[in-house]
CSV table of C-alpha atoms in Angstrom, one decimal:
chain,number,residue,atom,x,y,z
A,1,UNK,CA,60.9,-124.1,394.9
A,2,UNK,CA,61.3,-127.9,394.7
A,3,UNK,CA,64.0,-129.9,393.4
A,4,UNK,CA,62.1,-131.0,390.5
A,5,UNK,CA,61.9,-127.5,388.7
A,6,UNK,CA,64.5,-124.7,387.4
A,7,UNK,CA,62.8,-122.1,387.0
A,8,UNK,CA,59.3,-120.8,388.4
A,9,UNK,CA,57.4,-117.5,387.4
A,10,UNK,CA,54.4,-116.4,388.8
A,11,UNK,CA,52.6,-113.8,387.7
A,12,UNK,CA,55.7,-112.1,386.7
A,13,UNK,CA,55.4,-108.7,384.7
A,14,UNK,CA,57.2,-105.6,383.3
A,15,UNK,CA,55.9,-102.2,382.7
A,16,UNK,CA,58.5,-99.8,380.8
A,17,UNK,CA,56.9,-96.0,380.9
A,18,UNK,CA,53.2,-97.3,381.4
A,19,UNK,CA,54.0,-99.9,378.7
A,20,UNK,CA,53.1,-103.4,379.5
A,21,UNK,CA,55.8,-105.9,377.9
A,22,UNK,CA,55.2,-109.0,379.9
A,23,UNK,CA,51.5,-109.0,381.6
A,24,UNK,CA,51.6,-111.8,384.5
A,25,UNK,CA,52.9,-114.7,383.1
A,26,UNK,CA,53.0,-118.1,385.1
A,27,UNK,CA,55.2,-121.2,384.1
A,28,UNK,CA,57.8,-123.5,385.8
A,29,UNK,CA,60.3,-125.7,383.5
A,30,UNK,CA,61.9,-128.8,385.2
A,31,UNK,CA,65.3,-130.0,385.3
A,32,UNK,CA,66.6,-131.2,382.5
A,33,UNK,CA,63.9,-130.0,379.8
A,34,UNK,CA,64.0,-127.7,376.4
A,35,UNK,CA,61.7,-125.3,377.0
A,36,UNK,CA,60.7,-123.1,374.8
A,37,UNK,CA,58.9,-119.4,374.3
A,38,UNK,CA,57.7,-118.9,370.9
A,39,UNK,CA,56.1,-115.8,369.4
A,40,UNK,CA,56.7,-113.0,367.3
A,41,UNK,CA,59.2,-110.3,367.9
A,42,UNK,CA,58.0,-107.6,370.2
A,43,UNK,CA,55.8,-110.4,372.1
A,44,UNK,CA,57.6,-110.5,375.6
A,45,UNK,CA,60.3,-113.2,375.1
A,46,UNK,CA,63.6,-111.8,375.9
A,47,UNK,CA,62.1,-109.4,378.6
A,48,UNK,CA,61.0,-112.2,380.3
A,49,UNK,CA,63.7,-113.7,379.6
A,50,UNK,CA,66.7,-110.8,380.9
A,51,UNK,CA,64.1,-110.7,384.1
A,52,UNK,CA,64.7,-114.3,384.9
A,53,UNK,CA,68.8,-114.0,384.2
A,54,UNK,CA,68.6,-110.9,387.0
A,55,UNK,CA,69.0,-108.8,383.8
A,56,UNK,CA,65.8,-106.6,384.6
A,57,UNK,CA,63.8,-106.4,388.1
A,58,UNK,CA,60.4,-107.3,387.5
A,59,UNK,CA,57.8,-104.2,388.1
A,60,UNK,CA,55.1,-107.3,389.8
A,61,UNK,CA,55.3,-111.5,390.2
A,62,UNK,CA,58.1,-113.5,391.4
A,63,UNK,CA,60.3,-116.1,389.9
A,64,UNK,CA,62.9,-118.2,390.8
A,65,UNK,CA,65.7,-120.0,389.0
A,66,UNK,CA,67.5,-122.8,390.3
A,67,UNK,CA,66.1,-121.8,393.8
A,68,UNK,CA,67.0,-118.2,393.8
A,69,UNK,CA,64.8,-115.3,393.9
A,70,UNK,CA,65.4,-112.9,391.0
A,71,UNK,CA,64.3,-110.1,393.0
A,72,UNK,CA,66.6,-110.4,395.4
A,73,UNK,CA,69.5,-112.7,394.2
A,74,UNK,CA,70.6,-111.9,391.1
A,75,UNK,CA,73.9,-112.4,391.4
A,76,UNK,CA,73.5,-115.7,393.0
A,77,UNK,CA,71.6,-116.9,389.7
A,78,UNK,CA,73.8,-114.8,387.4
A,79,UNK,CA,77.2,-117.0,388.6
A,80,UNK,CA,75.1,-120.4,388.0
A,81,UNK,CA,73.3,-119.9,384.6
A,82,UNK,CA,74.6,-119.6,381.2
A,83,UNK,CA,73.0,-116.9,378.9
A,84,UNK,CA,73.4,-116.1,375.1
A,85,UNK,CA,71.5,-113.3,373.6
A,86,UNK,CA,70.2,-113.1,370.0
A,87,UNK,CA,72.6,-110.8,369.1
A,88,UNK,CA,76.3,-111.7,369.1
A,89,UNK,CA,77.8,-110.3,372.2
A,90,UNK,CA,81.6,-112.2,372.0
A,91,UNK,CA,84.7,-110.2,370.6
A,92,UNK,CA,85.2,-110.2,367.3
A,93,UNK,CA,88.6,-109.0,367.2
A,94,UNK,CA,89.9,-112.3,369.3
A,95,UNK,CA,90.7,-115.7,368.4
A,96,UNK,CA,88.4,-118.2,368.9
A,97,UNK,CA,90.5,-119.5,371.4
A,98,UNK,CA,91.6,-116.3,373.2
A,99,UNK,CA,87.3,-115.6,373.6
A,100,UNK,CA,87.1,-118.9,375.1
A,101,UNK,CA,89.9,-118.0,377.1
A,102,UNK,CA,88.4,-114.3,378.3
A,103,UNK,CA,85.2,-115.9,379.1
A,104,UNK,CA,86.6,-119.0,381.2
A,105,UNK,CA,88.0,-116.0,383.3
A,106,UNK,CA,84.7,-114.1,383.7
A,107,UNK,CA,83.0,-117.6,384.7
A,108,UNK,CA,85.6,-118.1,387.1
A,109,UNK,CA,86.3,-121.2,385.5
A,110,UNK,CA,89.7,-122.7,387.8
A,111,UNK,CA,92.7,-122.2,385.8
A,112,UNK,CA,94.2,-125.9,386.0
A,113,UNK,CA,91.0,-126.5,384.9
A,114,UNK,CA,90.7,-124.1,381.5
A,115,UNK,CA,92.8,-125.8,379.0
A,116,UNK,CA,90.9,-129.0,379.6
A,117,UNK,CA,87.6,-127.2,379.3
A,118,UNK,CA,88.7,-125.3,376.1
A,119,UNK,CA,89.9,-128.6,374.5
A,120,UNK,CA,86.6,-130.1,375.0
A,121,UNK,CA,84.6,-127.4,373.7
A,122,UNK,CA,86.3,-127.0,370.6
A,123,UNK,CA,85.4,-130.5,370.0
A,124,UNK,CA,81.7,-130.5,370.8
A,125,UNK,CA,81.5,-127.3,368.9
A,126,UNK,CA,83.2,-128.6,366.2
A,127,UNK,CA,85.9,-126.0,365.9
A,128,UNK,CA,88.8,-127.0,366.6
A,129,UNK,CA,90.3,-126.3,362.9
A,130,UNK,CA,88.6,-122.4,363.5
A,131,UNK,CA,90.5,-122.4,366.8
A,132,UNK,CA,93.5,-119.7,365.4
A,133,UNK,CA,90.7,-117.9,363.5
A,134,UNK,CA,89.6,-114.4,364.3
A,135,UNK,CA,86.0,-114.5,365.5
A,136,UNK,CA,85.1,-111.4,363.1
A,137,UNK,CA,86.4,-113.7,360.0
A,138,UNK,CA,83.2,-116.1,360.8
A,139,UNK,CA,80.1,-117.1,359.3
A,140,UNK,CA,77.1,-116.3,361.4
A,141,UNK,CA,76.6,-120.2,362.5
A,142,UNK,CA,80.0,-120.6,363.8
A,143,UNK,CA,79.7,-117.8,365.4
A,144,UNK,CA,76.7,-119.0,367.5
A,145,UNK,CA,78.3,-122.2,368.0
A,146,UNK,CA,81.2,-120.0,369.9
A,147,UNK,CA,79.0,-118.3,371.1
A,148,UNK,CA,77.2,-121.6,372.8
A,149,UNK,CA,80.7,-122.9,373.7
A,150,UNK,CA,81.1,-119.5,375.6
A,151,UNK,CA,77.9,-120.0,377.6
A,152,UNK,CA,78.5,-123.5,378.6
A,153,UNK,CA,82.2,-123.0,379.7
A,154,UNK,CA,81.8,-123.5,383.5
A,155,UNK,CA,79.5,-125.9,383.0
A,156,UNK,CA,75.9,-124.3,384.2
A,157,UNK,CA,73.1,-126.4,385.3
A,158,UNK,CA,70.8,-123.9,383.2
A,159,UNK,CA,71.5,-122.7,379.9
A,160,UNK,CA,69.2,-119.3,378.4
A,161,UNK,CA,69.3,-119.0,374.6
A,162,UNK,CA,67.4,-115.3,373.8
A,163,UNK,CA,66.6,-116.4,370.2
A,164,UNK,CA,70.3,-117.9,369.1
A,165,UNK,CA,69.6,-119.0,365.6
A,166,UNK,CA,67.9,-115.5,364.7
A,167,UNK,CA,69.6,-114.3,361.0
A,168,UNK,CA,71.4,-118.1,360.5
A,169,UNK,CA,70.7,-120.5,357.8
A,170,UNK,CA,68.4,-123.1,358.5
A,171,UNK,CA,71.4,-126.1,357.8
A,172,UNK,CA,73.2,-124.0,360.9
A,173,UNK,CA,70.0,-123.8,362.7
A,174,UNK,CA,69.5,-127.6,362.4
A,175,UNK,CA,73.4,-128.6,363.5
A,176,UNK,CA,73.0,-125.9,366.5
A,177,UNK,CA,69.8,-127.4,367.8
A,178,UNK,CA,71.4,-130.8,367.4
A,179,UNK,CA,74.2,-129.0,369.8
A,180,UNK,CA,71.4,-128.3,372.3
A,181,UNK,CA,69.5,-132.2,372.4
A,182,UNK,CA,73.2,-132.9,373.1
A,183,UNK,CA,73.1,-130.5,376.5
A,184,UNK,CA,70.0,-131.4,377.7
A,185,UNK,CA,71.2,-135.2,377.2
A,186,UNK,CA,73.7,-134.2,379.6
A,187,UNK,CA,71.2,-132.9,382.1
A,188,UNK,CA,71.6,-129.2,381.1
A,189,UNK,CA,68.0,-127.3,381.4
A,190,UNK,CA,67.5,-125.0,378.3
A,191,UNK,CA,65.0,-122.1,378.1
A,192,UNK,CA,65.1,-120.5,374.6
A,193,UNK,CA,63.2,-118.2,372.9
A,194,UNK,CA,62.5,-118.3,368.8
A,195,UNK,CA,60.3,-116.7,366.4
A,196,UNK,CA,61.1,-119.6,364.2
A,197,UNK,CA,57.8,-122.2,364.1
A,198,UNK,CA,59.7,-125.0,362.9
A,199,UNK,CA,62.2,-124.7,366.0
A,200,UNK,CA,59.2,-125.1,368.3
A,201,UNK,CA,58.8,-128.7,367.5
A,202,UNK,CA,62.2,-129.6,368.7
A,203,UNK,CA,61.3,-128.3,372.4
A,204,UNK,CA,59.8,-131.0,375.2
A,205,UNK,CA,57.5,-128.3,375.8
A,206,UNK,CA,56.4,-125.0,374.4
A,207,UNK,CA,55.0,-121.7,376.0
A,208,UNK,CA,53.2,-119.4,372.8
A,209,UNK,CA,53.4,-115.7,374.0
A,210,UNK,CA,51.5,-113.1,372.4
A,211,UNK,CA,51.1,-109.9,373.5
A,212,UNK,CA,53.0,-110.1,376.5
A,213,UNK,CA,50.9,-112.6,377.9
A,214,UNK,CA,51.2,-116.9,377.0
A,215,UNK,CA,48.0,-118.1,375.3
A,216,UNK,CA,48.6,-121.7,375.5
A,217,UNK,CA,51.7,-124.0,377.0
A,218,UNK,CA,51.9,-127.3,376.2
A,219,UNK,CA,54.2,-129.9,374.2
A,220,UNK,CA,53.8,-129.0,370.6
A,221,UNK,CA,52.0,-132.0,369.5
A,222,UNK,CA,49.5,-131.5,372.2
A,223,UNK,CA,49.3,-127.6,371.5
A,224,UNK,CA,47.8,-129.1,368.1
A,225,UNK,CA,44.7,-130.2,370.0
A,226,UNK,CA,44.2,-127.0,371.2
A,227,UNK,CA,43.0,-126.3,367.2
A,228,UNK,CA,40.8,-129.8,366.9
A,229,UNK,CA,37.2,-127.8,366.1
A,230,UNK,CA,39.1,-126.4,362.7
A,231,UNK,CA,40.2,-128.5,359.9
A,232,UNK,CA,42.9,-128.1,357.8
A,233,UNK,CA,43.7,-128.3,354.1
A,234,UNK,CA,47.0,-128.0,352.1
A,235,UNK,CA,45.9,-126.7,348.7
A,236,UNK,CA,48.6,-127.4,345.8
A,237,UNK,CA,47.9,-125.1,342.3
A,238,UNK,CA,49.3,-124.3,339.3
A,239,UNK,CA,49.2,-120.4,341.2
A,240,UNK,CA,49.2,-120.4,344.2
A,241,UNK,CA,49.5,-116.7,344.4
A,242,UNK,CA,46.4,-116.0,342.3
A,243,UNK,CA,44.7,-118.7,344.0
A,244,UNK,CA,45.3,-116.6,347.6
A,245,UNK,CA,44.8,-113.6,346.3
A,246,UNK,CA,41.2,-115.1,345.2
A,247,UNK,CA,40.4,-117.1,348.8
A,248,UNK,CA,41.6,-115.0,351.0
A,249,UNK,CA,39.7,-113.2,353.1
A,250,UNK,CA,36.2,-115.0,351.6
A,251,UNK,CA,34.1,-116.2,354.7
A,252,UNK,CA,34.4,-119.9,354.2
A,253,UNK,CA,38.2,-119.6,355.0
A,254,UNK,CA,39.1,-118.9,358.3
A,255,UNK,CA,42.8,-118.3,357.4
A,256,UNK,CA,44.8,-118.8,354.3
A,257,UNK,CA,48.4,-118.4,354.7
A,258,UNK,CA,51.6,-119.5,352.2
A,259,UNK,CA,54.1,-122.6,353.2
A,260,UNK,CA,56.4,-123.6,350.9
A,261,UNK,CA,55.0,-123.6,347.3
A,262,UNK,CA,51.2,-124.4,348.7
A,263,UNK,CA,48.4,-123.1,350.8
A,264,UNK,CA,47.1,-123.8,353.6
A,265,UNK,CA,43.5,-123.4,354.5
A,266,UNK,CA,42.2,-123.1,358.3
A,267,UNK,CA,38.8,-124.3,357.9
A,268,UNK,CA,34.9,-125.2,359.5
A,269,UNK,CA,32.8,-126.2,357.0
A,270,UNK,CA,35.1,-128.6,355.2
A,271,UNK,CA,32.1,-129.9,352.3
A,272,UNK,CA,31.6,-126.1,351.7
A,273,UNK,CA,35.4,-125.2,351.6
A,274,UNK,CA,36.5,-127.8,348.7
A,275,UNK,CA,33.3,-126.8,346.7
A,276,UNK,CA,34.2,-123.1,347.1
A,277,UNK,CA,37.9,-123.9,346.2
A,278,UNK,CA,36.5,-125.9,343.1
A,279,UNK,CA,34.6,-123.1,341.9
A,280,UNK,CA,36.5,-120.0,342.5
A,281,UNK,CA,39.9,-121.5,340.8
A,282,UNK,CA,38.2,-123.5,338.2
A,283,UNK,CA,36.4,-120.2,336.9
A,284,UNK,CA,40.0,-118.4,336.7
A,285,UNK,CA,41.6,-121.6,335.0
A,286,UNK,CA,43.8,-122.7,338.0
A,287,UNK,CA,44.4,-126.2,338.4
A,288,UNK,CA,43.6,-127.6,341.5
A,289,UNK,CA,46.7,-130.4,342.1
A,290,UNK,CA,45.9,-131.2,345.1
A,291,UNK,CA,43.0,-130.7,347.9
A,292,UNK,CA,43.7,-133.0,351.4
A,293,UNK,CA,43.4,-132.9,354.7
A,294,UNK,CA,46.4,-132.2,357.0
A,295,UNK,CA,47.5,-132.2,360.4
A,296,UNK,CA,48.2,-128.4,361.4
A,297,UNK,CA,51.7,-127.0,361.4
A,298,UNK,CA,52.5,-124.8,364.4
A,299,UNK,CA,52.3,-121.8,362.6
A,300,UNK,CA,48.4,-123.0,362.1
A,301,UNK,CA,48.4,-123.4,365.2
A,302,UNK,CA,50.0,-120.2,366.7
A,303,UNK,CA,47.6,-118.0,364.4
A,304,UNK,CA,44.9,-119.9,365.4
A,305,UNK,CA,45.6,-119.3,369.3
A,306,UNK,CA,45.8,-115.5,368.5
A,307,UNK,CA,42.7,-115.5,366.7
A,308,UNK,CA,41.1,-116.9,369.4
A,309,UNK,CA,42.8,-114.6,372.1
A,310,UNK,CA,41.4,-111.7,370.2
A,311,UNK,CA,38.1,-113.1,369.9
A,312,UNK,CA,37.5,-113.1,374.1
């Protein structure tokens, strides 16, 4: 392990009952980045994830985190990291305070040292006026932002986040990754895991896991290269649900997927798709209000990468 990464896996996997949930994944993250795992739920994220935090011992591979072997230290790494899982694991009957409070004493955070610590953050967490509040009494983006402030109490070098905005709305999602750039500003490393594509464009760099395995690892704008042999097209209608109902699944279209009130269309044969578009709405009396080329989103992307994977 050198000093420039946090965390290295090789070939690390996990078999529950003959069930394969991670299948031999290799990846380091260095100090100081926002890395992140995306990919759907059921795809190996958080297993990998509770294997690195000394959660789970890994059935093959190795890893370390912060120099320690999860194998064999996982206590050592345990005291050092800060870990918040998607679901929320703080008391709800307590005060804001009093949880901050509990969990300074589990971190063993020195007790001349917890009322500073608390005071500052209430104030990066912006909850200082919730302080009195009952944690229960929350909405569910305060209660991550606790929940953060919980996590980074002692101060750890490494943060893991197992999916923290899953169920919030995206405003929330948006203030709590702002909370995170502020971390890693600080020199905190962050690994976190989302199903959300629009979070993986806030990471430095970006593992896609399917299947248990990672298909492609990369920063996101570079994972877009990965996708350069298809073209892609954002297709605006006056029905856009007719209009996938009529392309989808035709051979010209090598994925047609909603986003937002458009389509996009994964494409080869660009000439061919526009003429097929043309014909097939005109002839149902859909107006075509918009046809142009775009760059791909990461969703594209990440469908893409799968089709691929199942094409070996």
């Amino acid at each position: 392990m050198t000093e420039e990464f946090a965390v290295e896996a090789d070939k690390l996997t996990k078999v529950f009952s003959g069930f394969v949930a991670v299948d031999g994944v290799t990846f380091r993250v260095r100090r100081g980045e926002v890395f992140g795992f995306l990919g759907s739920n059921g795809a190996g994220k958080s297993t990998t994830i509770r294997m690195l935090c000394g959660i789970l011992q890994p059935t093959e591979g190795s890893g370390r985190v912060l120099g320690y072997d999860i194998a064999t230290q996982p206590e050592e790494i345990k005291k050092r990291i800060g870990y918040m899982s998607q679901k929320f694991s703080l008391y709800r009957e307590l005060t804001v305070e009093e949880n901050l409070e509990f969990f300074a004493g589990v971190y063993g955070v020195p007790v001349h040292r917890v009322r500073g610590r608390k005071e500052e953050i209430l104030q990066q967490m912006d909850l200082v006026e919730q302080r009195h509040l009952v944690t229960d009494q929350f909405p569910g983006g305060w209660k991550q932002r606790l929940a953060l402030g919980c996590a980074t109490l002692h101060r750890p070098p490494i943060l893991f986040l197992d999916e923290p905005t899953s169920g919030v709305d995206p405003i929330a999602r948006r203030q709590f990754w702002d909370l995170i750039y502020q971390l890693s500003e600080e020199g905190t490393t962050v690994f976190v895991t989302t199903h959300y594509m629009d979070e993986a464009e806030y990471c430095d760099r970006l593992a896609l896991m399917h299947a248990g395995r990672i298909i492609a690892m990369d920063t996101p704008d570079s994972l877009r290269d990965y996708v350069t042999s298809d073209t892609f097209l954002r297709l605006s209608s006056s029905n856009s649900l007719e209009a996938l109902r009529l392309l989808e699944g035709r051979p010209e279209f090598l994925d047609v997927s909603v986003f937002g009130g458009d389509l996009h269309l994964r494409v080869r044969d660009q000439a061919r798709a526009r003429e097929v578009v043309q014909t097939v709405l005109t002839a149902e009396q859909i107006d075509i209000l918009g046809l142009e080329v775009i760059q791909p989103e990461m969703e594209d992307v990440f469908v893409s990468l799968i089709e691929q994977e199942s094409e070996k």
